MMTF fields as JSON, N, C-alpha, C and O atoms, coordinates in Angstrom:
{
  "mmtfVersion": "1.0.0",
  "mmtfProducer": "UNKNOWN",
  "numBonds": 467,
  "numAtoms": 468,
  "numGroups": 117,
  "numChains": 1,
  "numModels": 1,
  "chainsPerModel": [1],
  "groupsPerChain": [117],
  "chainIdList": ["A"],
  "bondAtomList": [4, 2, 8, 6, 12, 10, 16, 14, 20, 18, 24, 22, 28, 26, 32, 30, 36, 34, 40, 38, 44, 42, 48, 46, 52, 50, 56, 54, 60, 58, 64, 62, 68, 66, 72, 70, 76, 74, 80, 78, 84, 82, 88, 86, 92, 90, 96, 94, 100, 98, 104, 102, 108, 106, 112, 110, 116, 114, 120, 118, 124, 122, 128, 126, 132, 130, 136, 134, 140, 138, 144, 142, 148, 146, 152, 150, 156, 154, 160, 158, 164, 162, 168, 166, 172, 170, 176, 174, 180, 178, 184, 182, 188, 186, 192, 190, 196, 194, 200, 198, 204, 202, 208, 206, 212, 210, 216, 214, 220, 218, 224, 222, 228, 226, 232, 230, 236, 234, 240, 238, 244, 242, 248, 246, 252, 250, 256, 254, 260, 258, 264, 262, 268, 266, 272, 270, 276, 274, 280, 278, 284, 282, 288, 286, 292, 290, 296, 294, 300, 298, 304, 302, 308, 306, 312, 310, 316, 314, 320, 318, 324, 322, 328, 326, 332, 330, 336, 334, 340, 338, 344, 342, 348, 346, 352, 350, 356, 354, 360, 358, 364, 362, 368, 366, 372, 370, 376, 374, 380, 378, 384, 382, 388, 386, 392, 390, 396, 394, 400, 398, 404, 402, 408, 406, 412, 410, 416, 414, 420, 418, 424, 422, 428, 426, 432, 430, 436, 434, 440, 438, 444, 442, 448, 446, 452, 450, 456, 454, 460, 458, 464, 462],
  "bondOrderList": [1, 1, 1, 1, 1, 1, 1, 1, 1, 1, 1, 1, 1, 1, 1, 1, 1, 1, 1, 1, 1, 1, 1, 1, 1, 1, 1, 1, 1, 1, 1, 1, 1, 1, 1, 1, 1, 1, 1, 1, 1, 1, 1, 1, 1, 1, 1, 1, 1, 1, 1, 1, 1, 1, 1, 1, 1, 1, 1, 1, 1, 1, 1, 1, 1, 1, 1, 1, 1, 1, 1, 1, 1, 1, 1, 1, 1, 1, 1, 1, 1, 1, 1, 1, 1, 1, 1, 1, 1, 1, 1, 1, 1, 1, 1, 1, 1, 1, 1, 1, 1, 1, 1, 1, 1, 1, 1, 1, 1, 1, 1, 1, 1, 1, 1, 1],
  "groupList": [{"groupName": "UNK", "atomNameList": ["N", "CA", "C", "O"], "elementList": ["N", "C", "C", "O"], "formalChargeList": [0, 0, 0, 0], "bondAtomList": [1, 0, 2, 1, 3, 2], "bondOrderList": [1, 1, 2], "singleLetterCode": "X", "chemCompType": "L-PEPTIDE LINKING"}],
  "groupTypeList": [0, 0, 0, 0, 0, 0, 0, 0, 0, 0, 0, 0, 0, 0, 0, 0, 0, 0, 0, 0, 0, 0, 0, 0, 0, 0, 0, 0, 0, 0, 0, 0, 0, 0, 0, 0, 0, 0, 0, 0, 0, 0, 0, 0, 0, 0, 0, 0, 0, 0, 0, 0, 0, 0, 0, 0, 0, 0, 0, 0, 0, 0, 0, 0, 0, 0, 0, 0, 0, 0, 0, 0, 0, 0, 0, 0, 0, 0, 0, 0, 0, 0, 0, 0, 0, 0, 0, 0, 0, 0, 0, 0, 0, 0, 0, 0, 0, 0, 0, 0, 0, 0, 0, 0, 0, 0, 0, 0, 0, 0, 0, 0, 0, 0, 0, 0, 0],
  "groupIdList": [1, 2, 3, 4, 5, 6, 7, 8, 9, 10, 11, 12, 13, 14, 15, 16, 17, 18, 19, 20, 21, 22, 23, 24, 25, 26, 27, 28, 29, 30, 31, 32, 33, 34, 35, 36, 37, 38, 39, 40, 41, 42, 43, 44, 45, 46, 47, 48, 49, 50, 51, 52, 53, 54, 55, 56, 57, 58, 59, 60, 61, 62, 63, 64, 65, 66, 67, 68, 69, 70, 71, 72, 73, 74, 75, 76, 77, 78, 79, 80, 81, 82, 83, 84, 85, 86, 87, 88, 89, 90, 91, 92, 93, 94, 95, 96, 97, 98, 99, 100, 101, 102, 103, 104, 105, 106, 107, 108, 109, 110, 111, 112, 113, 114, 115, 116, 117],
  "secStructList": [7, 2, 2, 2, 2, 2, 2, 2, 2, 2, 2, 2, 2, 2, 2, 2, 2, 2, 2, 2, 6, 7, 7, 7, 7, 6, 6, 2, 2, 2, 2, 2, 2, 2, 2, 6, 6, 6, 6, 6, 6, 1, 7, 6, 6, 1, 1, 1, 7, 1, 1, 1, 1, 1, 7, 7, 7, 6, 6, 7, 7, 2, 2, 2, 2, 2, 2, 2, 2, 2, 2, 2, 2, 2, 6, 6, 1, 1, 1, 1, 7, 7, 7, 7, 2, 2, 2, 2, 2, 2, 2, 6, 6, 7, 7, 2, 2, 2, 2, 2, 2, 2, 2, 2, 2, 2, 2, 1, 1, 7, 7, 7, 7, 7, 1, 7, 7],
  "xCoordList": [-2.849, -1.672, -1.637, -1.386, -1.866, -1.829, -2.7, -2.477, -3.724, -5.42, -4.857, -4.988, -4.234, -4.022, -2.574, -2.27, -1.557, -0.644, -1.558, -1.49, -2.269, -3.29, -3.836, -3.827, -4.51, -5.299, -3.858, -3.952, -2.981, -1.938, -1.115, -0.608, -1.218, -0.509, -2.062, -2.147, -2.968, -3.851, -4.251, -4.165, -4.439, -3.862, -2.826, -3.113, -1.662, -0.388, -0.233, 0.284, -0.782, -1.549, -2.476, -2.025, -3.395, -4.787, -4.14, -4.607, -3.07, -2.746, -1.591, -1.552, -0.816, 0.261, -1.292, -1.472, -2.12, -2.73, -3.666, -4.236, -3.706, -5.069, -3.523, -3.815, -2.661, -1.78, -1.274, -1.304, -0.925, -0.99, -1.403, -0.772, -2.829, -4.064, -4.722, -5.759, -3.81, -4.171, -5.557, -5.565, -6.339, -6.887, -6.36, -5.84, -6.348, -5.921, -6.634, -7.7, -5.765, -6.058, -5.762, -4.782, -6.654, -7.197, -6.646, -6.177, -6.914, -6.492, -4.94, -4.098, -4.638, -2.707, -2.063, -0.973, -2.86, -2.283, -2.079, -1.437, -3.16, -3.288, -2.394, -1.633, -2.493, -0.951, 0.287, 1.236, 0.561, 1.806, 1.921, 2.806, 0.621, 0.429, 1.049, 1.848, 0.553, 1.016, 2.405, 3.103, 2.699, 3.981, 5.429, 6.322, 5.281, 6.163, 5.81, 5.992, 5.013, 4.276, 4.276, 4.894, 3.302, 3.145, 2.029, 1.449, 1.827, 0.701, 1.639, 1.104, 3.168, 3.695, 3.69, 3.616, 3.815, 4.078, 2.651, 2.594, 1.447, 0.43, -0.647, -1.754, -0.496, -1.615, -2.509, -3.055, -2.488, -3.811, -4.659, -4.702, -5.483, -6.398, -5.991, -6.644, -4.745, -4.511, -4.895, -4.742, -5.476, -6.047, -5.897, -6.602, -4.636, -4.414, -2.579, -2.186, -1.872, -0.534, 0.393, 0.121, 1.197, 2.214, 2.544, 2.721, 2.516, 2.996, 2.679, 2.813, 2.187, 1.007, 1.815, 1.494, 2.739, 3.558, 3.116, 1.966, 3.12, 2.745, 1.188, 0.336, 0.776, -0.472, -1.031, -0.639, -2.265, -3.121, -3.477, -3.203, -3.924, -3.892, -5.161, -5.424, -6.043, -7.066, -8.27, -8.623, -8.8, -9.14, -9.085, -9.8, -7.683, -6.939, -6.684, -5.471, -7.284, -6.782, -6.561, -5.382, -6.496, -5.634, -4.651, -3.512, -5.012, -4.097, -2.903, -1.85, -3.308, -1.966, -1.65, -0.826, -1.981, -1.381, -0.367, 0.741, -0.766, 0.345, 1.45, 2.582, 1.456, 2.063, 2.858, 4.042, 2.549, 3.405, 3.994, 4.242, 4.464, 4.712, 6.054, 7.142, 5.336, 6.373, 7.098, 8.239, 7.049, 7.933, 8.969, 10.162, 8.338, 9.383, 10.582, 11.735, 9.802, 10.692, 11.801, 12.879, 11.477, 12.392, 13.484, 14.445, 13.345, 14.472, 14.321, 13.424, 15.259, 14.833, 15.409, 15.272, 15.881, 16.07, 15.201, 14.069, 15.23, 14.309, 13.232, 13.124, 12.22, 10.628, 9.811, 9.942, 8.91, 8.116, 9.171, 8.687, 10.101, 11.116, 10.755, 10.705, 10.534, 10.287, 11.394, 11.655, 12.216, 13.373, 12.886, 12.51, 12.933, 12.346, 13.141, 12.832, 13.751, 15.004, 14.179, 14.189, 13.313, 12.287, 11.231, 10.864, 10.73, 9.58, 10.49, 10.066, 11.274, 12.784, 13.069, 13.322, 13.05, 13.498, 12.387, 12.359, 11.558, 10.173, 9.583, 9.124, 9.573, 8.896, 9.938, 9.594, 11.12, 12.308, 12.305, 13.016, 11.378, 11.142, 10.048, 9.878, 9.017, 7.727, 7.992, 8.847, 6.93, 6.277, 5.738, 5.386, 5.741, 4.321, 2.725, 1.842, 2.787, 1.777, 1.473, 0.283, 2.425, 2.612, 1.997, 1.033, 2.596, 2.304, 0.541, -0.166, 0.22, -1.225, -2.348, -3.5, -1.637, -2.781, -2.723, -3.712, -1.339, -1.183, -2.293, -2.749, -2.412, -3.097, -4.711, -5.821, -4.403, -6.066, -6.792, -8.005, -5.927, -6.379, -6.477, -7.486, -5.403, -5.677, -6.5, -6.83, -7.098, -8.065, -9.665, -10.621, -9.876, -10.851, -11.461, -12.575, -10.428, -10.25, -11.327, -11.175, -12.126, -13.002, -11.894, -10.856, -12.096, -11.185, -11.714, -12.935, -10.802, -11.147, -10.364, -9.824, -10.214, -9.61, -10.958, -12.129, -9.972, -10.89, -10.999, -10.439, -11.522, -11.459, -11.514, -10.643, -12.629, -13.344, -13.947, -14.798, -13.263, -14.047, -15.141, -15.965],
  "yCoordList": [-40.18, -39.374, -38.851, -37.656, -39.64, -39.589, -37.713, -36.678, -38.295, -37.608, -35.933, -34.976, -35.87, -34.416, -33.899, -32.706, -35.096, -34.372, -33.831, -32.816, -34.82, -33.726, -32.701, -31.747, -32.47, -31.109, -30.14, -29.165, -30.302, -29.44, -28.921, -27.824, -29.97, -29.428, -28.617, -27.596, -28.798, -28.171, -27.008, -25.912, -26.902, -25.546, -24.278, -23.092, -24.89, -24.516, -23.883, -22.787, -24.769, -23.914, -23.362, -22.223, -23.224, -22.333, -20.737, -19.627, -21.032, -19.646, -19.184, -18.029, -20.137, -19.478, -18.452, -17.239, -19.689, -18.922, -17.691, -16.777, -17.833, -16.384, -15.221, -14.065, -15.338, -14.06, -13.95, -12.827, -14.82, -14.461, -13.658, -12.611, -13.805, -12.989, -11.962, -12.015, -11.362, -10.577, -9.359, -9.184, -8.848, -7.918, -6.668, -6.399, -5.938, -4.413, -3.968, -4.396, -2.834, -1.764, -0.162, 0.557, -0.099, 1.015, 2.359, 3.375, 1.921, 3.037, 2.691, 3.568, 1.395, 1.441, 2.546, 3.074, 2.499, 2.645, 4.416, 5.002, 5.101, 6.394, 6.748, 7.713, 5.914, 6.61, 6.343, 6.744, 5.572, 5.335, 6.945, 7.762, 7.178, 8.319, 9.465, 10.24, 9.519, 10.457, 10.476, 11.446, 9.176, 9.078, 9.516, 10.157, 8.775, 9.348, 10.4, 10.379, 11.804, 12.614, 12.941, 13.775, 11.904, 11.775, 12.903, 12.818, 13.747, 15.01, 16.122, 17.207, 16.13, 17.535, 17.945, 19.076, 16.386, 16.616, 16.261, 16.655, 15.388, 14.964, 15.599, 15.075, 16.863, 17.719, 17.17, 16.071, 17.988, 17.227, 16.408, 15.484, 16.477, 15.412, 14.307, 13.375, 14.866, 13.478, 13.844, 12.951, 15.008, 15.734, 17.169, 17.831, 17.489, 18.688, 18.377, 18.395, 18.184, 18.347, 19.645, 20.647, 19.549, 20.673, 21.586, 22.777, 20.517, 20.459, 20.016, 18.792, 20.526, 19.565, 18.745, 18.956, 17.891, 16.915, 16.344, 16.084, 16.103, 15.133, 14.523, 15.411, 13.406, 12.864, 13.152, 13.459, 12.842, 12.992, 11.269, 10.246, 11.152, 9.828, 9.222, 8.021, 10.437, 10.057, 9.561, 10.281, 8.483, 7.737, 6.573, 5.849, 7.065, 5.829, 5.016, 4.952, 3.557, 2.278, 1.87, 2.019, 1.115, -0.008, -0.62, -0.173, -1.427, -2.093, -1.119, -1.626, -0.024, 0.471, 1.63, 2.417, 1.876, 1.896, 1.249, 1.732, -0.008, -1.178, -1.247, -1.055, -1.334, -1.253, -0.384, -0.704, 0.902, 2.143, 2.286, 3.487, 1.967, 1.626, 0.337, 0.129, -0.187, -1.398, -1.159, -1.461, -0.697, -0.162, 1.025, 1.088, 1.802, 2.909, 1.946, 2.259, 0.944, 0.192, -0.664, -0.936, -1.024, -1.944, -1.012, -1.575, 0.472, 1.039, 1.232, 0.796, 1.899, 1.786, 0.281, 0.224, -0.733, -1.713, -2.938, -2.708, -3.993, -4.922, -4.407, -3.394, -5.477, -5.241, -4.471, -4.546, -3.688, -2.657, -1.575, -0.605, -1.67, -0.506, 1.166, 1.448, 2.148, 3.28, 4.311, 3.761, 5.335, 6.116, 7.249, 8.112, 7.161, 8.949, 9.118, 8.062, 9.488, 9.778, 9.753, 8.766, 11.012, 11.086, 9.879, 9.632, 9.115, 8.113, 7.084, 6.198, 6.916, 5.457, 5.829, 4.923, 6.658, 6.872, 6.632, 5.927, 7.209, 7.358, 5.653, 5.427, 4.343, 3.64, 2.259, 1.08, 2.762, 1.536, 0.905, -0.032, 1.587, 1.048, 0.423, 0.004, 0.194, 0.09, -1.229, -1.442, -2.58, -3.511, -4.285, -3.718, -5.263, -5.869, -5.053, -4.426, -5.235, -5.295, -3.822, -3.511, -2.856, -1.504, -0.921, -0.156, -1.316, -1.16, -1.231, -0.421, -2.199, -2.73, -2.055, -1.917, -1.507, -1.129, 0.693, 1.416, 1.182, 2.521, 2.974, 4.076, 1.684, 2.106, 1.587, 2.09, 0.702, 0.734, 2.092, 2.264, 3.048, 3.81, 5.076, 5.77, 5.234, 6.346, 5.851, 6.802, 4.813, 4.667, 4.559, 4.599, 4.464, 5.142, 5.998, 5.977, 7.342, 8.299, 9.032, 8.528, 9.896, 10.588, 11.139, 11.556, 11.158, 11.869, 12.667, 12.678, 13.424, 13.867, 13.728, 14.645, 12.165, 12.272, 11.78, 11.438, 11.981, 11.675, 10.476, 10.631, 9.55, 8.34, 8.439, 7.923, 9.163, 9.231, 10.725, 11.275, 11.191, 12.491, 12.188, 13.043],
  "zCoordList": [19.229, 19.004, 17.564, 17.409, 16.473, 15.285, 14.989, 14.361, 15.935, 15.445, 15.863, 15.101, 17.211, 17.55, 16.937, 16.971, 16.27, 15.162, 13.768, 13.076, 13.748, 12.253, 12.71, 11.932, 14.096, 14.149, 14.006, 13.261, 14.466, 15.415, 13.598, 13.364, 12.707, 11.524, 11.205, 11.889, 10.548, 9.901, 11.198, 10.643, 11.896, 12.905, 12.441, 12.28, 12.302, 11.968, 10.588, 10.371, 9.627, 7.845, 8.279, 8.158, 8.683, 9.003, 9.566, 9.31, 10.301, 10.971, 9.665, 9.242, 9.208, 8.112, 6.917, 6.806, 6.236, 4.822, 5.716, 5.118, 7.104, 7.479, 7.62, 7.315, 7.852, 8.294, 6.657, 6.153, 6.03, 4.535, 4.232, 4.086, 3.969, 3.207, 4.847, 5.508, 4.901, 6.51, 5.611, 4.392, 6.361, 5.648, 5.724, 6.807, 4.996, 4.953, 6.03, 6.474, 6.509, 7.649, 7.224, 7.031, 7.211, 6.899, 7.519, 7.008, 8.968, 10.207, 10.122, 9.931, 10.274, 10.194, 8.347, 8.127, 7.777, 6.547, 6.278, 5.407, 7.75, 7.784, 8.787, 8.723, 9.781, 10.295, 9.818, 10.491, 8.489, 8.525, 7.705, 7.955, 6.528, 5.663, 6.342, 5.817, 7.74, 8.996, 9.418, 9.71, 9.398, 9.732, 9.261, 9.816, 7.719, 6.658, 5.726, 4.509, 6.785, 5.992, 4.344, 3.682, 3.985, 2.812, 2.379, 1.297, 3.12, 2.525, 2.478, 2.253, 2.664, 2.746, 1.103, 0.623, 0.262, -0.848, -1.87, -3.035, -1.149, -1.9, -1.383, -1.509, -0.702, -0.413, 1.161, 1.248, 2.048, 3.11, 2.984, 3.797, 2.057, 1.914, 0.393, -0.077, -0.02, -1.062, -2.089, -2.922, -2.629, -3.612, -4.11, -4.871, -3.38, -4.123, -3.811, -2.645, -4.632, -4.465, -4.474, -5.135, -3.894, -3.63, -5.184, -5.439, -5.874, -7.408, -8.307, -8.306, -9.38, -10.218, -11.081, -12.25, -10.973, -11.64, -10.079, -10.434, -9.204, -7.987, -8.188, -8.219, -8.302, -8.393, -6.923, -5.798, -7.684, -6.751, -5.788, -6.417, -4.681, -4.614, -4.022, -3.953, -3.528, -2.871, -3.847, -4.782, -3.632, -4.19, -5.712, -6.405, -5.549, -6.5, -6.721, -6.521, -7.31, -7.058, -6.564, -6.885, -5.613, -4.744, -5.684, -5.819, -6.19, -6.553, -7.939, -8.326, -8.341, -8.806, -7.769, -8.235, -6.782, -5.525, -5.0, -4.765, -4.777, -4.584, -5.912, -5.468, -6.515, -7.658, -7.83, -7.731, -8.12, -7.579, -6.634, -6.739, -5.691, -4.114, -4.214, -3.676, -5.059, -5.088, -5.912, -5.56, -7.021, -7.861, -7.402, -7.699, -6.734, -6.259, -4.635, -4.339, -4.027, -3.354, -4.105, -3.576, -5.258, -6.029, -6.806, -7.329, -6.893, -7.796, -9.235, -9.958, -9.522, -11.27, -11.661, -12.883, -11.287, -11.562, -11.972, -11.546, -12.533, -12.529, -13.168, -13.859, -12.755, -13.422, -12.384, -11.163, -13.101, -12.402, -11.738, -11.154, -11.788, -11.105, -11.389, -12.586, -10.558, -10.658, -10.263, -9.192, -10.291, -9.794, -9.637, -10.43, -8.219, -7.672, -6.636, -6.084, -6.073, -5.101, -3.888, -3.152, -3.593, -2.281, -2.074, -0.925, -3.172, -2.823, -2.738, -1.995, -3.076, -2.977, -1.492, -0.698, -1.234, 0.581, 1.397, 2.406, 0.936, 1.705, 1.914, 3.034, 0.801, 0.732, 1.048, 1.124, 1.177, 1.487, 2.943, 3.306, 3.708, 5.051, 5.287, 6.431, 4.265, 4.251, 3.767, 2.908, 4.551, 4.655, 3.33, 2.295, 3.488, 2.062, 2.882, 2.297, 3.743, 4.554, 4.831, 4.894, 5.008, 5.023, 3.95, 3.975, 3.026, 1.171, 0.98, 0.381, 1.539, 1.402, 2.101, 1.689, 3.643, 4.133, 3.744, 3.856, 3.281, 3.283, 1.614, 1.311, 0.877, -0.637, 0.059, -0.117, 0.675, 1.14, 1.822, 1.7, 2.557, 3.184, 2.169, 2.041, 1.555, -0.011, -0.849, -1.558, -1.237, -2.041, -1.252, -2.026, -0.205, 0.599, 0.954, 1.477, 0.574, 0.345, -0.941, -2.054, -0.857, -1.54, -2.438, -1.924, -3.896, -4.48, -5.771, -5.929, -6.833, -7.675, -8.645, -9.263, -8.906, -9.933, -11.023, -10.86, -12.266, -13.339, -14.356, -15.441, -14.164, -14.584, -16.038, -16.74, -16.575, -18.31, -18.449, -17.749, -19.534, -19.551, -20.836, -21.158]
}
């Protein structure tokens, strides 16, 4: 009895730390891109914006992807807080997990930005 309460807990952590650390999705992160048409304003392919004060995003970081993302979800408030009226709307419905796979799929993305001139 003892033996199948230990498998049944270390089971139970094995499934909590793997959905934790879930891997990014790539394909979920492009339809959400689709979803909350995020190209009306960051260009079709993520590289040419509507407006050249709009970044570019295709092939940008992941992780200040995430960052940016989370900041515009948190408000101008607090730490990392960003205030943009349209990306505060756009990103207030969006996931940890949303967040993760939508910068995984823009940084996959062939891009032109410029790292070092």
């Amino acid at each position: 009895m003892k033996t199948m309460f230990s498998l049944a807990a270390v089971l139970a952590f094995a499934l909590t730390v793997s959905s934790a650390f879930a891997a990014d999705d790539i394909a979920a992160g492009k339809a959400l891109t689709a979803k909350y048409a995020c190209a009306a304003c960051h260009g079709a392919n993520f590289n040419a914006p509507v407006d050249p004060s709009y970044p570019k995003l295709a092939g940008q970081h992941k992780s200040y992807l995430e960052y940016a993302l989370i900041g515009y979800k948190r408000g101008s408030g607090g730490a990392n807080g960003r205030s943009n009226a349209i990306m505060g709307a756009q990103v207030k419905p969006l996931s940890h997990q949303d967040i993760k796979n939508i910068a995984a799929y823009l940084h996959s993305l062939p891009g032109t930005l410029v790292l070092r001139k």
